[in-house]
Amino acid sequence: MTRAIPDGKNDYVIVRLSALCFFLSTIEFMIPRPLPFLRIGLANVPVMLAADMLPFRPFAALVALKLLGQGLVGGTLFSYVFLFSLAGTAASAAVTFALRRGLGKRVSFLGTSVAAAFASNATQLALARAFVFGEGIAFVAPPFLALGIVTGAALGFATNRFAARSRWYAGILSGTIPRLGAAGESDLAERMTRPSTPGSAASFARATRFACGLALTALILFVPAVAVKAALTLLAGTLLFAGGGRIRPLSALSISLGIVFFNLLSPFGRVILEPFGFPITAGALETGMKKALAVEGMLFASRWALSSGVSLPGRAGALMARITAFLSYLSGCRSKLDRKDLVGSVDAIMLGPE
């Protein structure tokens, strides 16, 4: 299998696959999940394809842009969610690249996807044990790993089908890229990378919000008192709501209750209640409340800090602008998806507009 593409064309692949990552992440964000770090992994499909298309350094750049873009768009850059995403994505990407480059056609995308999902989930479970659930992770791990195998197999099967039929994928591997740009991509990218006037009020306001959000996130993470942590979380949620951000109270409450419950499975300290013979201890309850407030508070503060937009300098900023431009094109192509020929319609979209 040919995995080299012509010099100067790596950015084209990075732009399109990164935009596809963000698009799939947006779809996945709308799917309810019981744990803040639990994901189906739709955005890993472009990463698997990229392992065949890109050398290591551009592949690593794609993974980094995927992480950064998800953190910026989802507002999770300063939260536990981003830490889980960083660790899981790094483990998954490393396994994916090693398998696709080391074994090639001897391992299918299905096998690659299952192995990568297991690596990602195992890494995130280790972090969850340390930062969120403690010893109670033993009750979460089996279904979490099992779900990862199922979803990994499903995504791998879908990727196999796309790779077998895609003209765009075949064109990249053969060294011939059909189209180098989407209509309107360069114009939009130019507008997005155009620097704001130094010292302008808008630029100062964005920088101030970003700094305040970072400080608020640090306070929520490191302040030990539950009452203060709760007050800071309430402040972050209020700022987000006042700034036009959307808050899903039922989702936040269910996630918080889940974190507290799993911490109660490792009791320590004074027993407060014993409903149905189950001991609720002060130490476990306090620890669960602290972790739940930290998860939700950091997420609120991060989303508020990033809601005004962040401009990145240099090549990274230019790539992010092109990615956002193609993402805009992808978002407008949802009506072109054909359920009877999903692979063909997605392939046509990736080839670019005529």
PDB file of C-alpha atoms in Angstrom, residues 185-196 311-324:
ATOM      1  CA  GLU A 185     -12.210  28.122   1.689  1.00  0.00           C
ATOM      2  CA  SER A 186      -9.394  30.549   0.978  1.00  0.00           C
ATOM      3  CA  ASP A 187     -11.585  33.638   1.428  1.00  0.00           C
ATOM      4  CA  LEU A 188     -12.986  32.462   4.721  1.00  0.00           C
ATOM      5  CA  ALA A 189      -9.572  31.378   5.948  1.00  0.00           C
ATOM      6  CA  GLU A 190      -8.149  34.787   5.080  1.00  0.00           C
ATOM      7  CA  ARG A 191     -10.866  36.569   7.053  1.00  0.00           C
ATOM      8  CA  MET A 192     -10.325  34.311  10.060  1.00  0.00           C
ATOM      9  CA  THR A 193      -6.537  34.680  10.153  1.00  0.00           C
ATOM     10  CA  ARG A 194      -6.624  38.459   9.676  1.00  0.00           C
ATOM     11  CA  PRO A 195      -5.187  39.809  12.957  1.00  0.00           C
ATOM     12  CA  SER A 196      -7.250  42.181  15.025  1.00  0.00           C
ATOM     13  CA  SER A 311      -6.889  33.573  17.593  1.00  0.00           C
ATOM     14  CA  LEU A 312      -3.813  31.422  17.096  1.00  0.00           C
ATOM     15  CA  PRO A 313      -0.638  32.843  15.537  1.00  0.00           C
ATOM     16  CA  GLY A 314       1.488  31.485  12.717  1.00  0.00           C
ATOM     17  CA  ARG A 315       0.991  28.293  10.731  1.00  0.00           C
ATOM     18  CA  ALA A 316      -1.193  26.740  13.428  1.00  0.00           C
ATOM     19  CA  GLY A 317      -3.581  29.686  13.175  1.00  0.00           C
ATOM     20  CA  ALA A 318      -3.656  29.478   9.389  1.00  0.00           C
ATOM     21  CA  LEU A 319      -4.385  25.754   9.499  1.00  0.00           C
ATOM     22  CA  MET A 320      -7.144  26.241  12.074  1.00  0.00           C
ATOM     23  CA  ALA A 321      -8.711  28.894   9.842  1.00  0.00           C
ATOM     24  CA  ARG A 322      -8.684  26.568   6.827  1.00  0.00           C
ATOM     25  CA  ILE A 323     -10.050  23.759   8.983  1.00  0.00           C
ATOM     26  CA  THR A 324     -12.874  25.987  10.184  1.00  0.00           C
TER      27      THR A 324
END
